[in-house]
Amino acid sequence: MATQVIVLNGGSSSGKSSLARGLQAVLPDPWLTFSVDTLIEAMPASMEGATSGIEIAPDGGVSVGSEFRALEAAWIEGIAAMARAGARIVVDEVFLGQAESQQRWVKALRGLGVLWVGVRCEPKVAAAREAARGDRAAGMAALQADVVHQGVSYDLDVDTTHTEALECARAIAVHVS
């Protein structure tokens, strides 16, 4: 089955967004990219810091509530619908719920050609990237670096610790049919 969706899962500041742009550059067909950050930015400001929305603790920990989950479910189904309509999509995700998070996507993407990619980065390197970005709570990258991969199954893993995003994108592109 032809690959219609590439799901990149990794912690904050692991290089997923750069990798998604690299995939757009190296893959022969046009691919759309959507990230969990896109979803969060689209939500009303009132959901930030709300127990039913999304809360980011001073140490970088993230918790989400029922309203966030409802909007996330609709967003996931919407991305799946776009893929079913013929769009090729790269999803930039952070599986804070580990295998449970992946299962939400598996259910929505059933019947589509999906390439599951683990995007790994050493916690110290991700933390340095986080600090350089300046738009994340300090500690988020280190907290998420390993936990988002626990119990998650991949077709392929890439490590952006010492490998440039474009080189990782080329490695992934070889697996896209």
JSON list of N, CA and C in Angstrom, two decimals, residues 46-101:
[
{"chain": "A", "resi": 46, "resn": "SER", "atom": "N", "xyz": [-8.47, 30.59, 26.03]},
{"chain": "A", "resi": 46, "resn": "SER", "atom": "CA", "xyz": [-9.08, 30.20, 27.32]},
{"chain": "A", "resi": 46, "resn": "SER", "atom": "C", "xyz": [-8.78, 28.75, 27.70]},
{"chain": "A", "resi": 47, "resn": "MET", "atom": "N", "xyz": [-8.36, 27.93, 26.74]},
{"chain": "A", "resi": 47, "resn": "MET", "atom": "CA", "xyz": [-8.04, 26.53, 27.04]},
{"chain": "A", "resi": 47, "resn": "MET", "atom": "C", "xyz": [-6.63, 26.36, 27.60]},
{"chain": "A", "resi": 48, "resn": "GLU", "atom": "N", "xyz": [-5.80, 27.38, 27.43]},
{"chain": "A", "resi": 48, "resn": "GLU", "atom": "CA", "xyz": [-4.44, 27.30, 27.98]},
{"chain": "A", "resi": 48, "resn": "GLU", "atom": "C", "xyz": [-4.48, 27.56, 29.47]},
{"chain": "A", "resi": 49, "resn": "GLY", "atom": "N", "xyz": [-3.93, 26.64, 30.23]},
{"chain": "A", "resi": 49, "resn": "GLY", "atom": "CA", "xyz": [-3.91, 26.76, 31.67]},
{"chain": "A", "resi": 49, "resn": "GLY", "atom": "C", "xyz": [-5.20, 26.31, 32.35]},
{"chain": "A", "resi": 50, "resn": "ALA", "atom": "N", "xyz": [-6.15, 25.81, 31.56]},
{"chain": "A", "resi": 50, "resn": "ALA", "atom": "CA", "xyz": [-7.41, 25.32, 32.12]},
{"chain": "A", "resi": 50, "resn": "ALA", "atom": "C", "xyz": [-7.33, 23.81, 32.31]},
{"chain": "A", "resi": 51, "resn": "THR", "atom": "N", "xyz": [-7.91, 23.31, 33.39]},
{"chain": "A", "resi": 51, "resn": "THR", "atom": "CA", "xyz": [-7.83, 21.87, 33.65]},
{"chain": "A", "resi": 51, "resn": "THR", "atom": "C", "xyz": [-8.52, 21.05, 32.57]},
{"chain": "A", "resi": 52, "resn": "SER", "atom": "N", "xyz": [-9.51, 21.62, 31.91]},
{"chain": "A", "resi": 52, "resn": "SER", "atom": "CA", "xyz": [-10.18, 20.89, 30.83]},
{"chain": "A", "resi": 52, "resn": "SER", "atom": "C", "xyz": [-9.45, 21.06, 29.50]},
{"chain": "A", "resi": 53, "resn": "GLY", "atom": "N", "xyz": [-8.52, 21.99, 29.45]},
{"chain": "A", "resi": 53, "resn": "GLY", "atom": "CA", "xyz": [-7.75, 22.26, 28.23]},
{"chain": "A", "resi": 53, "resn": "GLY", "atom": "C", "xyz": [-6.35, 21.68, 28.31]},
{"chain": "A", "resi": 54, "resn": "ILE", "atom": "N", "xyz": [-5.36, 22.56, 28.25]},
{"chain": "A", "resi": 54, "resn": "ILE", "atom": "CA", "xyz": [-3.97, 22.13, 28.33]},
{"chain": "A", "resi": 54, "resn": "ILE", "atom": "C", "xyz": [-3.24, 22.99, 29.34]},
{"chain": "A", "resi": 55, "resn": "GLU", "atom": "N", "xyz": [-2.51, 22.32, 30.22]},
{"chain": "A", "resi": 55, "resn": "GLU", "atom": "CA", "xyz": [-1.74, 23.01, 31.24]},
{"chain": "A", "resi": 55, "resn": "GLU", "atom": "C", "xyz": [-0.27, 22.63, 31.11]},
{"chain": "A", "resi": 56, "resn": "ILE", "atom": "N", "xyz": [0.58, 23.63, 31.15]},
{"chain": "A", "resi": 56, "resn": "ILE", "atom": "CA", "xyz": [2.03, 23.39, 31.11]},
{"chain": "A", "resi": 56, "resn": "ILE", "atom": "C", "xyz": [2.59, 23.86, 32.44]},
{"chain": "A", "resi": 57, "resn": "ALA", "atom": "N", "xyz": [3.14, 22.92, 33.19]},
{"chain": "A", "resi": 57, "resn": "ALA", "atom": "CA", "xyz": [3.68, 23.20, 34.52]},
{"chain": "A", "resi": 57, "resn": "ALA", "atom": "C", "xyz": [5.01, 23.95, 34.40]},
{"chain": "A", "resi": 58, "resn": "PRO", "atom": "N", "xyz": [5.42, 24.64, 35.46]},
{"chain": "A", "resi": 58, "resn": "PRO", "atom": "CA", "xyz": [6.69, 25.35, 35.44]},
{"chain": "A", "resi": 58, "resn": "PRO", "atom": "C", "xyz": [7.89, 24.46, 35.11]},
{"chain": "A", "resi": 59, "resn": "ASP", "atom": "N", "xyz": [7.80, 23.15, 35.42]},
{"chain": "A", "resi": 59, "resn": "ASP", "atom": "CA", "xyz": [8.91, 22.23, 35.11]},
{"chain": "A", "resi": 59, "resn": "ASP", "atom": "C", "xyz": [8.83, 21.65, 33.71]},
{"chain": "A", "resi": 60, "resn": "GLY", "atom": "N", "xyz": [7.83, 22.10, 32.91]},
{"chain": "A", "resi": 60, "resn": "GLY", "atom": "CA", "xyz": [7.68, 21.62, 31.54]},
{"chain": "A", "resi": 60, "resn": "GLY", "atom": "C", "xyz": [6.72, 20.46, 31.39]},
{"chain": "A", "resi": 61, "resn": "GLY", "atom": "N", "xyz": [6.18, 19.97, 32.47]},
{"chain": "A", "resi": 61, "resn": "GLY", "atom": "CA", "xyz": [5.20, 18.89, 32.39]},
{"chain": "A", "resi": 61, "resn": "GLY", "atom": "C", "xyz": [3.92, 19.38, 31.72]},
{"chain": "A", "resi": 62, "resn": "VAL", "atom": "N", "xyz": [3.28, 18.50, 30.98]},
{"chain": "A", "resi": 62, "resn": "VAL", "atom": "CA", "xyz": [2.07, 18.85, 30.24]},
{"chain": "A", "resi": 62, "resn": "VAL", "atom": "C", "xyz": [0.92, 17.94, 30.69]},
{"chain": "A", "resi": 63, "resn": "SER", "atom": "N", "xyz": [-0.22, 18.54, 30.97]},
{"chain": "A", "resi": 63, "resn": "SER", "atom": "CA", "xyz": [-1.42, 17.75, 31.24]},
{"chain": "A", "resi": 63, "resn": "SER", "atom": "C", "xyz": [-2.55, 18.30, 30.40]},
{"chain": "A", "resi": 64, "resn": "VAL", "atom": "N", "xyz": [-3.40, 17.39, 29.95]},
{"chain": "A", "resi": 64, "resn": "VAL", "atom": "CA", "xyz": [-4.52, 17.80, 29.10]},
{"chain": "A", "resi": 64, "resn": "VAL", "atom": "C", "xyz": [-5.82, 17.28, 29.70]},
{"chain": "A", "resi": 65, "resn": "GLY", "atom": "N", "xyz": [-6.89, 18.02, 29.43]},
{"chain": "A", "resi": 65, "resn": "GLY", "atom": "CA", "xyz": [-8.20, 17.68, 29.96]},
{"chain": "A", "resi": 65, "resn": "GLY", "atom": "C", "xyz": [-9.17, 17.24, 28.90]},
{"chain": "A", "resi": 66, "resn": "SER", "atom": "N", "xyz": [-10.42, 17.10, 29.30]},
{"chain": "A", "resi": 66, "resn": "SER", "atom": "CA", "xyz": [-11.46, 16.54, 28.44]},
{"chain": "A", "resi": 66, "resn": "SER", "atom": "C", "xyz": [-11.75, 17.39, 27.20]},
{"chain": "A", "resi": 67, "resn": "GLU", "atom": "N", "xyz": [-11.77, 18.70, 27.33]},
{"chain": "A", "resi": 67, "resn": "GLU", "atom": "CA", "xyz": [-12.04, 19.54, 26.16]},
{"chain": "A", "resi": 67, "resn": "GLU", "atom": "C", "xyz": [-10.89, 19.45, 25.15]},
{"chain": "A", "resi": 68, "resn": "PHE", "atom": "N", "xyz": [-9.66, 19.40, 25.64]},
{"chain": "A", "resi": 68, "resn": "PHE", "atom": "CA", "xyz": [-8.52, 19.21, 24.75]},
{"chain": "A", "resi": 68, "resn": "PHE", "atom": "C", "xyz": [-8.67, 17.89, 24.01]},
{"chain": "A", "resi": 69, "resn": "ARG", "atom": "N", "xyz": [-8.96, 16.81, 24.75]},
{"chain": "A", "resi": 69, "resn": "ARG", "atom": "CA", "xyz": [-9.08, 15.48, 24.13]},
{"chain": "A", "resi": 69, "resn": "ARG", "atom": "C", "xyz": [-10.18, 15.47, 23.07]},
{"chain": "A", "resi": 70, "resn": "ALA", "atom": "N", "xyz": [-11.29, 16.15, 23.31]},
{"chain": "A", "resi": 70, "resn": "ALA", "atom": "CA", "xyz": [-12.38, 16.19, 22.33]},
{"chain": "A", "resi": 70, "resn": "ALA", "atom": "C", "xyz": [-11.94, 16.89, 21.04]},
{"chain": "A", "resi": 71, "resn": "LEU", "atom": "N", "xyz": [-11.27, 18.02, 21.19]},
{"chain": "A", "resi": 71, "resn": "LEU", "atom": "CA", "xyz": [-10.78, 18.73, 20.00]},
{"chain": "A", "resi": 71, "resn": "LEU", "atom": "C", "xyz": [-9.67, 17.95, 19.31]},
{"chain": "A", "resi": 72, "resn": "GLU", "atom": "N", "xyz": [-8.81, 17.31, 20.08]},
{"chain": "A", "resi": 72, "resn": "GLU", "atom": "CA", "xyz": [-7.74, 16.49, 19.51]},
{"chain": "A", "resi": 72, "resn": "GLU", "atom": "C", "xyz": [-8.34, 15.34, 18.68]},
{"chain": "A", "resi": 73, "resn": "ALA", "atom": "N", "xyz": [-9.39, 14.71, 19.19]},
{"chain": "A", "resi": 73, "resn": "ALA", "atom": "CA", "xyz": [-10.04, 13.60, 18.47]},
{"chain": "A", "resi": 73, "resn": "ALA", "atom": "C", "xyz": [-10.58, 14.10, 17.13]},
{"chain": "A", "resi": 74, "resn": "ALA", "atom": "N", "xyz": [-11.21, 15.26, 17.14]},
{"chain": "A", "resi": 74, "resn": "ALA", "atom": "CA", "xyz": [-11.73, 15.83, 15.89]},
{"chain": "A", "resi": 74, "resn": "ALA", "atom": "C", "xyz": [-10.60, 16.16, 14.93]},
{"chain": "A", "resi": 75, "resn": "TRP", "atom": "N", "xyz": [-9.49, 16.69, 15.46]},
{"chain": "A", "resi": 75, "resn": "TRP", "atom": "CA", "xyz": [-8.33, 17.04, 14.64]},
{"chain": "A", "resi": 75, "resn": "TRP", "atom": "C", "xyz": [-7.73, 15.79, 13.99]},
{"chain": "A", "resi": 76, "resn": "ILE", "atom": "N", "xyz": [-7.58, 14.73, 14.77]},
{"chain": "A", "resi": 76, "resn": "ILE", "atom": "CA", "xyz": [-7.04, 13.48, 14.24]},
{"chain": "A", "resi": 76, "resn": "ILE", "atom": "C", "xyz": [-7.94, 12.94, 13.13]},
{"chain": "A", "resi": 77, "resn": "GLU", "atom": "N", "xyz": [-9.24, 12.92, 13.37]},
{"chain": "A", "resi": 77, "resn": "GLU", "atom": "CA", "xyz": [-10.19, 12.44, 12.34]},
{"chain": "A", "resi": 77, "resn": "GLU", "atom": "C", "xyz": [-10.14, 13.33, 11.10]},
{"chain": "A", "resi": 78, "resn": "GLY", "atom": "N", "xyz": [-9.96, 14.63, 11.29]},
{"chain": "A", "resi": 78, "resn": "GLY", "atom": "CA", "xyz": [-9.86, 15.55, 10.16]},
{"chain": "A", "resi": 78, "resn": "GLY", "atom": "C", "xyz": [-8.62, 15.28, 9.31]},
{"chain": "A", "resi": 79, "resn": "ILE", "atom": "N", "xyz": [-7.51, 15.01, 9.95]},
{"chain": "A", "resi": 79, "resn": "ILE", "atom": "CA", "xyz": [-6.29, 14.68, 9.21]},
{"chain": "A", "resi": 79, "resn": "ILE", "atom": "C", "xyz": [-6.48, 13.37, 8.46]},
{"chain": "A", "resi": 80, "resn": "ALA", "atom": "N", "xyz": [-7.09, 12.40, 9.10]},
{"chain": "A", "resi": 80, "resn": "ALA", "atom": "CA", "xyz": [-7.37, 11.12, 8.43]},
{"chain": "A", "resi": 80, "resn": "ALA", "atom": "C", "xyz": [-8.28, 11.33, 7.22]},
{"chain": "A", "resi": 81, "resn": "ALA", "atom": "N", "xyz": [-9.27, 12.20, 7.35]},
{"chain": "A", "resi": 81, "resn": "ALA", "atom": "CA", "xyz": [-10.19, 12.49, 6.24]},
{"chain": "A", "resi": 81, "resn": "ALA", "atom": "C", "xyz": [-9.43, 13.13, 5.07]},
{"chain": "A", "resi": 82, "resn": "MET", "atom": "N", "xyz": [-8.51, 14.03, 5.37]},
{"chain": "A", "resi": 82, "resn": "MET", "atom": "CA", "xyz": [-7.71, 14.64, 4.30]},
{"chain": "A", "resi": 82, "resn": "MET", "atom": "C", "xyz": [-6.89, 13.59, 3.57]},
{"chain": "A", "resi": 83, "resn": "ALA", "atom": "N", "xyz": [-6.31, 12.66, 4.32]},
{"chain": "A", "resi": 83, "resn": "ALA", "atom": "CA", "xyz": [-5.52, 11.59, 3.70]},
{"chain": "A", "resi": 83, "resn": "ALA", "atom": "C", "xyz": [-6.43, 10.71, 2.84]},
{"chain": "A", "resi": 84, "resn": "ARG", "atom": "N", "xyz": [-7.61, 10.41, 3.33]},
{"chain": "A", "resi": 84, "resn": "ARG", "atom": "CA", "xyz": [-8.55, 9.60, 2.54]},
{"chain": "A", "resi": 84, "resn": "ARG", "atom": "C", "xyz": [-9.00, 10.33, 1.28]},
{"chain": "A", "resi": 85, "resn": "ALA", "atom": "N", "xyz": [-8.98, 11.66, 1.33]},
{"chain": "A", "resi": 85, "resn": "ALA", "atom": "CA", "xyz": [-9.36, 12.47, 0.17]},
{"chain": "A", "resi": 85, "resn": "ALA", "atom": "C", "xyz": [-8.21, 12.64, -0.81]},
{"chain": "A", "resi": 86, "resn": "GLY", "atom": "N", "xyz": [-7.03, 12.09, -0.49]},
{"chain": "A", "resi": 86, "resn": "GLY", "atom": "CA", "xyz": [-5.92, 12.11, -1.43]},
{"chain": "A", "resi": 86, "resn": "GLY", "atom": "C", "xyz": [-4.71, 12.93, -1.04]},
{"chain": "A", "resi": 87, "resn": "ALA", "atom": "N", "xyz": [-4.79, 13.66, 0.06]},
{"chain": "A", "resi": 87, "resn": "ALA", "atom": "CA", "xyz": [-3.62, 14.43, 0.51]},
{"chain": "A", "resi": 87, "resn": "ALA", "atom": "C", "xyz": [-2.60, 13.50, 1.15]},
{"chain": "A", "resi": 88, "resn": "ARG", "atom": "N", "xyz": [-1.34, 13.78, 0.91]},
{"chain": "A", "resi": 88, "resn": "ARG", "atom": "CA", "xyz": [-0.27, 13.08, 1.61]},
{"chain": "A", "resi": 88, "resn": "ARG", "atom": "C", "xyz": [0.13, 13.97, 2.77]},
{"chain": "A", "resi": 89, "resn": "ILE", "atom": "N", "xyz": [0.26, 13.37, 3.94]},
{"chain": "A", "resi": 89, "resn": "ILE", "atom": "CA", "xyz": [0.39, 14.16, 5.16]},
{"chain": "A", "resi": 89, "resn": "ILE", "atom": "C", "xyz": [1.52, 13.66, 6.05]},
{"chain": "A", "resi": 90, "resn": "VAL", "atom": "N", "xyz": [2.28, 14.62, 6.57]},
{"chain": "A", "resi": 90, "resn": "VAL", "atom": "CA", "xyz": [3.28, 14.35, 7.61]},
{"chain": "A", "resi": 90, "resn": "VAL", "atom": "C", "xyz": [2.71, 14.92, 8.91]},
{"chain": "A", "resi": 91, "resn": "VAL", "atom": "N", "xyz": [2.60, 14.07, 9.92]},
{"chain": "A", "resi": 91, "resn": "VAL", "atom": "CA", "xyz": [2.10, 14.47, 11.23]},
{"chain": "A", "resi": 91, "resn": "VAL", "atom": "C", "xyz": [3.28, 14.55, 12.18]},
{"chain": "A", "resi": 92, "resn": "ASP", "atom": "N", "xyz": [3.41, 15.69, 12.86]},
{"chain": "A", "resi": 92, "resn": "ASP", "atom": "CA", "xyz": [4.47, 15.97, 13.83]},
{"chain": "A", "resi": 92, "resn": "ASP", "atom": "C", "xyz": [3.79, 15.90, 15.20]},
{"chain": "A", "resi": 93, "resn": "GLU", "atom": "N", "xyz": [4.01, 14.81, 15.93]},
{"chain": "A", "resi": 93, "resn": "GLU", "atom": "CA", "xyz": [3.26, 14.53, 17.16]},
{"chain": "A", "resi": 93, "resn": "GLU", "atom": "C", "xyz": [4.16, 14.29, 18.36]},
{"chain": "A", "resi": 94, "resn": "VAL", "atom": "N", "xyz": [3.56, 14.38, 19.54]},
{"chain": "A", "resi": 94, "resn": "VAL", "atom": "CA", "xyz": [4.22, 14.09, 20.80]},
{"chain": "A", "resi": 94, "resn": "VAL", "atom": "C", "xyz": [3.27, 13.16, 21.55]},
{"chain": "A", "resi": 95, "resn": "PHE", "atom": "N", "xyz": [3.60, 11.88, 21.61]},
{"chain": "A", "resi": 95, "resn": "PHE", "atom": "CA", "xyz": [2.73, 10.89, 22.25]},
{"chain": "A", "resi": 95, "resn": "PHE", "atom": "C", "xyz": [2.93, 10.91, 23.77]},
{"chain": "A", "resi": 96, "resn": "LEU", "atom": "N", "xyz": [2.37, 11.93, 24.42]},
{"chain": "A", "resi": 96, "resn": "LEU", "atom": "CA", "xyz": [2.49, 12.02, 25.87]},
{"chain": "A", "resi": 96, "resn": "LEU", "atom": "C", "xyz": [1.83, 10.84, 26.56]},
{"chain": "A", "resi": 97, "resn": "GLY", "atom": "N", "xyz": [0.82, 10.25, 25.91]},
{"chain": "A", "resi": 97, "resn": "GLY", "atom": "CA", "xyz": [0.13, 9.08, 26.46]},
{"chain": "A", "resi": 97, "resn": "GLY", "atom": "C", "xyz": [0.71, 7.78, 25.95]},
{"chain": "A", "resi": 98, "resn": "GLN", "atom": "N", "xyz": [1.90, 7.83, 25.38]},
{"chain": "A", "resi": 98, "resn": "GLN", "atom": "CA", "xyz": [2.63, 6.68, 24.85]},
{"chain": "A", "resi": 98, "resn": "GLN", "atom": "C", "xyz": [1.75, 5.82, 23.93]},
{"chain": "A", "resi": 99, "resn": "ALA", "atom": "N", "xyz": [1.66, 4.52, 24.19]},
{"chain": "A", "resi": 99, "resn": "ALA", "atom": "CA", "xyz": [0.93, 3.61, 23.30]},
{"chain": "A", "resi": 99, "resn": "ALA", "atom": "C", "xyz": [-0.53, 4.01, 23.14]},
{"chain": "A", "resi": 100, "resn": "GLU", "atom": "N", "xyz": [-1.14, 4.54, 24.18]},
{"chain": "A", "resi": 100, "resn": "GLU", "atom": "CA", "xyz": [-2.54, 4.98, 24.08]},
{"chain": "A", "resi": 100, "resn": "GLU", "atom": "C", "xyz": [-2.68, 6.10, 23.04]},
{"chain": "A", "resi": 101, "resn": "SER", "atom": "N", "xyz": [-1.73, 7.01, 23.03]},
{"chain": "A", "resi": 101, "resn": "SER", "atom": "CA", "xyz": [-1.75, 8.09, 22.03]},
{"chain": "A", "resi": 101, "resn": "SER", "atom": "C", "xyz": [-1.64, 7.51, 20.62]}
]
